[in-house]
PDB file of C-alpha atoms and ligand atoms in Angstrom:
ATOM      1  CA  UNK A 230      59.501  70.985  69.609  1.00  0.00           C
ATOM      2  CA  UNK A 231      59.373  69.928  66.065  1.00  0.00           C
ATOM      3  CA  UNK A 232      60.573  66.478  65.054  1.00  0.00           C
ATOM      4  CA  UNK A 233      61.293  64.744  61.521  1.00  0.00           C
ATOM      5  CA  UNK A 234      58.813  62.019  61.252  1.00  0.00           C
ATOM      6  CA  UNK A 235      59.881  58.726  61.578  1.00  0.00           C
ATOM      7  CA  UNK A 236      59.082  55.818  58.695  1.00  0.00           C
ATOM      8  CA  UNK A 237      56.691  53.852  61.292  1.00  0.00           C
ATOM      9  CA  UNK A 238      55.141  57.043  62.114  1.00  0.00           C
ATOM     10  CA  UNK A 239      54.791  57.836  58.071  1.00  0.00           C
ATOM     11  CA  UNK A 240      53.455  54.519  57.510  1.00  0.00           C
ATOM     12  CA  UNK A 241      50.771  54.940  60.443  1.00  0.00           C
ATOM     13  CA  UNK A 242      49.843  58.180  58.875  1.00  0.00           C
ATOM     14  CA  UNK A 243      49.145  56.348  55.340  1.00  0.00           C
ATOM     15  CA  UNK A 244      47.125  53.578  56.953  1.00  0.00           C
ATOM     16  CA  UNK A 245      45.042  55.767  58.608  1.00  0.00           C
ATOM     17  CA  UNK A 246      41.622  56.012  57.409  1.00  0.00           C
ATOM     18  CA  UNK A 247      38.305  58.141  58.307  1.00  0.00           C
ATOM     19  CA  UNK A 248      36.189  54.539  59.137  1.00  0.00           C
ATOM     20  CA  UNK A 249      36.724  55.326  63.011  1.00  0.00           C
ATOM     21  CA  UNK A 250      34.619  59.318  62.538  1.00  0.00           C
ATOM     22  CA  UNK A 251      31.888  59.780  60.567  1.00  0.00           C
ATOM     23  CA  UNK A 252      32.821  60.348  56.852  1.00  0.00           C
ATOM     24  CA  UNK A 253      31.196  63.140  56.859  1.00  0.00           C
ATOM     25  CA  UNK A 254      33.028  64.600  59.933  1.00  0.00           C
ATOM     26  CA  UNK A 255      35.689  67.508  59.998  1.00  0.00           C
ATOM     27  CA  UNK A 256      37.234  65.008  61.644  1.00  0.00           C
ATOM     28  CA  UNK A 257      37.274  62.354  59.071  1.00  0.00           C
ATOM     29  CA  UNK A 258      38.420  64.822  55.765  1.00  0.00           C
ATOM     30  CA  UNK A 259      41.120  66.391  58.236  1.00  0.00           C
ATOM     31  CA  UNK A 260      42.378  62.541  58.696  1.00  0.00           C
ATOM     32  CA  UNK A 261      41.666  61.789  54.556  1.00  0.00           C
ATOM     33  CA  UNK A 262      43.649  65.579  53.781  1.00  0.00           C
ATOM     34  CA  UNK A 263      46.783  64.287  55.966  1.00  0.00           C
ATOM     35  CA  UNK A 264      46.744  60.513  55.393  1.00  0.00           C
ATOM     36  CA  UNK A 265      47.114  61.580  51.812  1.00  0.00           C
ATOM     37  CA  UNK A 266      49.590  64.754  52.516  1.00  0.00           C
ATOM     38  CA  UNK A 267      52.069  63.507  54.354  1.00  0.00           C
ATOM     39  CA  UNK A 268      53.750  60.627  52.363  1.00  0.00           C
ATOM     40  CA  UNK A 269      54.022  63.145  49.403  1.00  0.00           C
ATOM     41  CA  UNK A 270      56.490  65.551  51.399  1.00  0.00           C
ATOM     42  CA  UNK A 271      59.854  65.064  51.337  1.00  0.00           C
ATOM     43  CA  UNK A 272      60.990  65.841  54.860  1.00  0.00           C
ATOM     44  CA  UNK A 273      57.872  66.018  56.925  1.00  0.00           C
ATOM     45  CA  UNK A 274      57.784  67.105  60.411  1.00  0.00           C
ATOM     46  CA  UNK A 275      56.283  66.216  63.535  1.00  0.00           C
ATOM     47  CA  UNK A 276      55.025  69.060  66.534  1.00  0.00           C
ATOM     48  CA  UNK A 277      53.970  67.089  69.410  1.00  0.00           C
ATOM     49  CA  UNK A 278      50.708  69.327  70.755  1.00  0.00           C
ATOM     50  CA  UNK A 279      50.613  68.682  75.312  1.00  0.00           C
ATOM     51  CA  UNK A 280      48.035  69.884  77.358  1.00  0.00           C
ATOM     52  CA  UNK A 281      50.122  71.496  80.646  1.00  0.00           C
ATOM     53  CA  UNK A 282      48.258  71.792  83.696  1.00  0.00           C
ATOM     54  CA  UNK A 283      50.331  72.950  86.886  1.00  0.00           C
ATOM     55  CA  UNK A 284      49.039  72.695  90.162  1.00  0.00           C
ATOM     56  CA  UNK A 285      51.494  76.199  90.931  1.00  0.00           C
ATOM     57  CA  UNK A 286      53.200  78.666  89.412  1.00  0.00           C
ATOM     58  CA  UNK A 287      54.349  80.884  92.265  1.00  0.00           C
ATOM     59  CA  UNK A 288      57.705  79.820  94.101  1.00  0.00           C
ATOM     60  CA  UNK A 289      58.767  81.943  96.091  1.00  0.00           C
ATOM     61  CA  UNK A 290      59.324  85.490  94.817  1.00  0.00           C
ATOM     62  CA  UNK A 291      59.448  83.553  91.755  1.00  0.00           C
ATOM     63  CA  UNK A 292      56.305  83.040  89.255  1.00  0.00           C
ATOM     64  CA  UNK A 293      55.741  81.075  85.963  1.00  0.00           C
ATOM     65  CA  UNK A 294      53.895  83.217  83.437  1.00  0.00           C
ATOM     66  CA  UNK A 295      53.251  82.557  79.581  1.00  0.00           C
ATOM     67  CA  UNK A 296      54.106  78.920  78.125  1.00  0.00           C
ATOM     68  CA  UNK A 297      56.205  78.404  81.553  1.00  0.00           C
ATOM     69  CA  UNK A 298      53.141  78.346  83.044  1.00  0.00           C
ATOM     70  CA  UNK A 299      50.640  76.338  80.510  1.00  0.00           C
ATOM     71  CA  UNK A 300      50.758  75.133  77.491  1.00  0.00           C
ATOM     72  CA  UNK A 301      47.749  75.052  75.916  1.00  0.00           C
ATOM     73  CA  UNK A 302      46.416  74.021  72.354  1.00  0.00           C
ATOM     74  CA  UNK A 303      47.211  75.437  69.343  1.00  0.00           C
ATOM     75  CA  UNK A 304      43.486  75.554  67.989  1.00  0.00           C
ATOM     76  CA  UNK A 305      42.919  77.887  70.834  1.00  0.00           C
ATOM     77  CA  UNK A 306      44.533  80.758  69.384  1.00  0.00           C
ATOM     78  CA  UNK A 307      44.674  81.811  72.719  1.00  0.00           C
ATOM     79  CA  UNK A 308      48.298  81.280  74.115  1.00  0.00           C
ATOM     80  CA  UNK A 309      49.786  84.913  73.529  1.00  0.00           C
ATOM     81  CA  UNK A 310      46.587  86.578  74.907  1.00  0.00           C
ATOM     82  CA  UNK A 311      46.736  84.347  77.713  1.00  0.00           C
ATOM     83  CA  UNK A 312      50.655  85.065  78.620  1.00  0.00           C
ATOM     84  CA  UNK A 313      49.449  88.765  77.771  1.00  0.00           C
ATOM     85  CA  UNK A 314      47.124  88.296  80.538  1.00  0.00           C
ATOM     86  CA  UNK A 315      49.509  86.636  83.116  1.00  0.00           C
ATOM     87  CA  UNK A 316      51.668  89.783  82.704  1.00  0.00           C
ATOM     88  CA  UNK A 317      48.883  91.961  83.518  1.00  0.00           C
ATOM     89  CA  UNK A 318      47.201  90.052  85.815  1.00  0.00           C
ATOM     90  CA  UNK A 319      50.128  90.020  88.031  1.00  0.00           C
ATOM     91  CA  UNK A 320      51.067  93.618  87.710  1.00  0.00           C
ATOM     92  CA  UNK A 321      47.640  94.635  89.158  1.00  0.00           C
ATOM     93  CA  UNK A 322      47.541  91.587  91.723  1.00  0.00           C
ATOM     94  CA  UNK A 323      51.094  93.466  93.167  1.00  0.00           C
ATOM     95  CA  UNK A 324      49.565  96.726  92.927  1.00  0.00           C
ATOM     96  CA  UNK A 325      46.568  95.582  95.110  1.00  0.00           C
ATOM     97  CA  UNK A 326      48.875  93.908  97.337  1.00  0.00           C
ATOM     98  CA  UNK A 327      50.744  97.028  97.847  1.00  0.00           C
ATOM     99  CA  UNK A 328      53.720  95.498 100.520  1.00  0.00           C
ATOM    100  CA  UNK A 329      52.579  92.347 101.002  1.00  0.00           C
ATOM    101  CA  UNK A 330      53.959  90.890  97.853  1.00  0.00           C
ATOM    102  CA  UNK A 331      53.680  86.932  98.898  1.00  0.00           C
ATOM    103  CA  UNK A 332      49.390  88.192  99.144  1.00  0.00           C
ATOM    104  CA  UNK A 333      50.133  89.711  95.815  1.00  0.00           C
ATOM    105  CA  UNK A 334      51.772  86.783  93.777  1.00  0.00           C
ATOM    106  CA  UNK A 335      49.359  84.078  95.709  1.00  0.00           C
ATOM    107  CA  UNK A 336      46.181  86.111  94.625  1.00  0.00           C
ATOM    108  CA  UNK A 337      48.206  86.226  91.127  1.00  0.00           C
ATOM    109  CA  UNK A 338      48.634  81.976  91.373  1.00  0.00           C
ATOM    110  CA  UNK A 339      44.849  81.052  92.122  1.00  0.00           C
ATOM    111  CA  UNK A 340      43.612  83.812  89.421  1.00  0.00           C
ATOM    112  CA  UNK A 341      46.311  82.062  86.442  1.00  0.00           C
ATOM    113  CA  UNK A 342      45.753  78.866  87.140  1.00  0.00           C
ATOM    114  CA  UNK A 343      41.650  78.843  87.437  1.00  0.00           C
ATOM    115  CA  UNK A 344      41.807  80.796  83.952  1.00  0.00           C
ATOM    116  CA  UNK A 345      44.753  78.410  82.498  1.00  0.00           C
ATOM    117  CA  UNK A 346      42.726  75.585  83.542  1.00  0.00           C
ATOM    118  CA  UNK A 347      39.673  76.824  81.699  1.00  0.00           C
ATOM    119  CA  UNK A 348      41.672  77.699  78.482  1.00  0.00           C
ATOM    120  CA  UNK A 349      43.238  74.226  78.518  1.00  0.00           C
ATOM    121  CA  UNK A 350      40.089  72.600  78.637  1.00  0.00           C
ATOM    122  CA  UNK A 351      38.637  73.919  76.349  1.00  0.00           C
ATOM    123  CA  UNK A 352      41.310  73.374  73.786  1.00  0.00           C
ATOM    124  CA  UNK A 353      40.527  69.479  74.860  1.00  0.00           C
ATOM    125  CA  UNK A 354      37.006  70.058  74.400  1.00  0.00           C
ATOM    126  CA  UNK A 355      37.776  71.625  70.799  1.00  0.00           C
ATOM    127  CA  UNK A 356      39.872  68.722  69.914  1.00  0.00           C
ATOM    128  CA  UNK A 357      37.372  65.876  71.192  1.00  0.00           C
ATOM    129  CA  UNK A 358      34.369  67.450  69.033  1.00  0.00           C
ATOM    130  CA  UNK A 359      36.303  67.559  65.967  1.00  0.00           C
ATOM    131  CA  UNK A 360      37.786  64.051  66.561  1.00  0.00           C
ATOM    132  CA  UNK A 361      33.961  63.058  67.006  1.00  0.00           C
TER     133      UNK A 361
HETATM  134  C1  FAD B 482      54.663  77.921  65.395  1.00  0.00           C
HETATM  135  C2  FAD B 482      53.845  78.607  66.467  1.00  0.00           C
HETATM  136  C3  FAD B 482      52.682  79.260  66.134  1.00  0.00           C
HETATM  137  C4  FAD B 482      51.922  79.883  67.116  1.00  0.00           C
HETATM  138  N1  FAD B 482      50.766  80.530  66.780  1.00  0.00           N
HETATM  139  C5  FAD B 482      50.048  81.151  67.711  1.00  0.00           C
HETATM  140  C6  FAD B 482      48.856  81.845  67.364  1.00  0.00           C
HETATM  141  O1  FAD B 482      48.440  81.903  66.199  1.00  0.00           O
HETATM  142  N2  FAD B 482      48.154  82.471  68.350  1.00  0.00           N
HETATM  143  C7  FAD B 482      48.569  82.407  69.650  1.00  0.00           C
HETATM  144  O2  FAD B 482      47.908  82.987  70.515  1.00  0.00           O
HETATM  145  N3  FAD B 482      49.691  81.763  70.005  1.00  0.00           N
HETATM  146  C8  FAD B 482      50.439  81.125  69.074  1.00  0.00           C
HETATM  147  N4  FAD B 482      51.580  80.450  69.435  1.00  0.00           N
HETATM  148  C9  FAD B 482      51.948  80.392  70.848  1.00  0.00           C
HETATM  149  C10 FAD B 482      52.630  81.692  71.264  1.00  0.00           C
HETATM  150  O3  FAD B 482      53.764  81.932  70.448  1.00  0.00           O
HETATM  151  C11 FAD B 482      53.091  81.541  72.715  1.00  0.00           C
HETATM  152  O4  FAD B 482      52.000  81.121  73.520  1.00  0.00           O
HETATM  153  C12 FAD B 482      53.608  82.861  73.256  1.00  0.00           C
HETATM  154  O5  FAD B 482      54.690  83.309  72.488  1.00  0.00           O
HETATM  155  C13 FAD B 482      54.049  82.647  74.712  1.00  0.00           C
HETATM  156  O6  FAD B 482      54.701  83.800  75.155  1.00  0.00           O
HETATM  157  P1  FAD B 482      55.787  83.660  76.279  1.00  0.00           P
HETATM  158  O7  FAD B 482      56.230  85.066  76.568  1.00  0.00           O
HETATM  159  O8  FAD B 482      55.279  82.834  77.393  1.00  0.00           O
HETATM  160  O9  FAD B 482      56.976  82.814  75.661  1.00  0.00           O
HETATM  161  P2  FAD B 482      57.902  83.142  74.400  1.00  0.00           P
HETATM  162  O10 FAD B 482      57.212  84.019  73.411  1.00  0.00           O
HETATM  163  O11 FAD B 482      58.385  81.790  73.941  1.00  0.00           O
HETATM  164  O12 FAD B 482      59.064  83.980  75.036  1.00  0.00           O
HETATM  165  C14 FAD B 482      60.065  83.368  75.800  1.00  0.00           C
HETATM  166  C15 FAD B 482      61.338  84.161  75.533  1.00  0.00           C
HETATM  167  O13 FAD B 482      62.335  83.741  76.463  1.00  0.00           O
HETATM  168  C16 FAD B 482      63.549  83.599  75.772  1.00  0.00           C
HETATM  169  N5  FAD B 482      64.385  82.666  76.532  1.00  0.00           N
HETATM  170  C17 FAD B 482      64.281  81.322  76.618  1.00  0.00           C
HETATM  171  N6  FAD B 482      65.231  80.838  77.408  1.00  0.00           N
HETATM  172  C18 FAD B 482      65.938  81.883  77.851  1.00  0.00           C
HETATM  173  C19 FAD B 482      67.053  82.008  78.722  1.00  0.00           C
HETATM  174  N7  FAD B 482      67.600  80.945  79.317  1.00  0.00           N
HETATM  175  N8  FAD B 482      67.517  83.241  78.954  1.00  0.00           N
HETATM  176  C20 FAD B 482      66.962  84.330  78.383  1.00  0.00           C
HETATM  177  N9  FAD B 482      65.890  84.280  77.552  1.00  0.00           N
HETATM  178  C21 FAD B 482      65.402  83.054  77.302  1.00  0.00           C
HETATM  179  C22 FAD B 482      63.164  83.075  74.397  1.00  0.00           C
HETATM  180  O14 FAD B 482      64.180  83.332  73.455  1.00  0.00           O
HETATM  181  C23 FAD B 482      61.903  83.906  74.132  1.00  0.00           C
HETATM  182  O15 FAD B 482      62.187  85.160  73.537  1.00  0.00           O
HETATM  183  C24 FAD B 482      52.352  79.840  68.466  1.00  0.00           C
HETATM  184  C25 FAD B 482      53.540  79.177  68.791  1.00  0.00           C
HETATM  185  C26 FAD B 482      54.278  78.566  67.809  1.00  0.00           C
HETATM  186  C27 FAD B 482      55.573  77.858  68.193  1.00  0.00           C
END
């Protein structure tokens, strides 16, 4: 959910310099680029980015899929494939299960999260080496 920036947030933002990374980092101009953006907009925003890792997503007769399920990372560019792949996933996980549908949508739970779990991760691991 997008925020408006608060003045001790702004002010963070312009005392924030690239001596913690490597100058020569993407990490470092990405923090130079922003530290000098931000004060010049008008009404700047914040997104807050989380990492969401459930431990389920099946309730019942009643299953998380998409961003209900994870959120994951922006840098990704995964998200919509993923929730594309929930969707499918558990339409072939109920046709396998044929009657049994709580075999179906449990099958459905261990295969989302072990692949949510990856794509989250590596959205972390994408973050951490550019911050490096
Ligand atoms: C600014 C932005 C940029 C993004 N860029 C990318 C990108 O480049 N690549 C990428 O892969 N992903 C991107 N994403 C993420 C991507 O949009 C989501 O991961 C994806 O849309 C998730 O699909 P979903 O079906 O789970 O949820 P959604 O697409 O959010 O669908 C949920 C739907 O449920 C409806 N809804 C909510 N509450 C109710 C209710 N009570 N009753 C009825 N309907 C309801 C909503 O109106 C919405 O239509 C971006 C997201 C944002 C916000």
């Amino acid at each position: 959910m997008g925020a408006s920036i608060t003045p001790r947030c702004r002010s963070a933002v312009r005392r924030t310099r690239p001596s913690a990374t490597s100058a020569t980092s993407p990490g470092a101009k990405c923090t130079t680029w922003l530290a000098a953006l931000v004060p010049q907009r008008p009404r700047p925003f914040l997104q807050t980015i989380v990492d969401v890792v459930p431990t389920r997503t099946v309730f019942g007769r009643v299953c998380l899929l998409g961003d209900a399920a994870f959120v994951v990372r922006p840098h990704t560019a995964g998200a919509t494939a993923k929730a594309a792949r929930d969707a499918t996933t558990l339409a072939r996980a109920l046709k396998r299960a044929g009657r049994n549908v709580d075999a179906g949508l449990s099958g459905f739970q261990k295969m989302q999260i072990e692949f949510g779990r990856g794509l989250v991760d590596y959205g972390v691991a994408l973050g951490r080496r550019w911050a490096a």
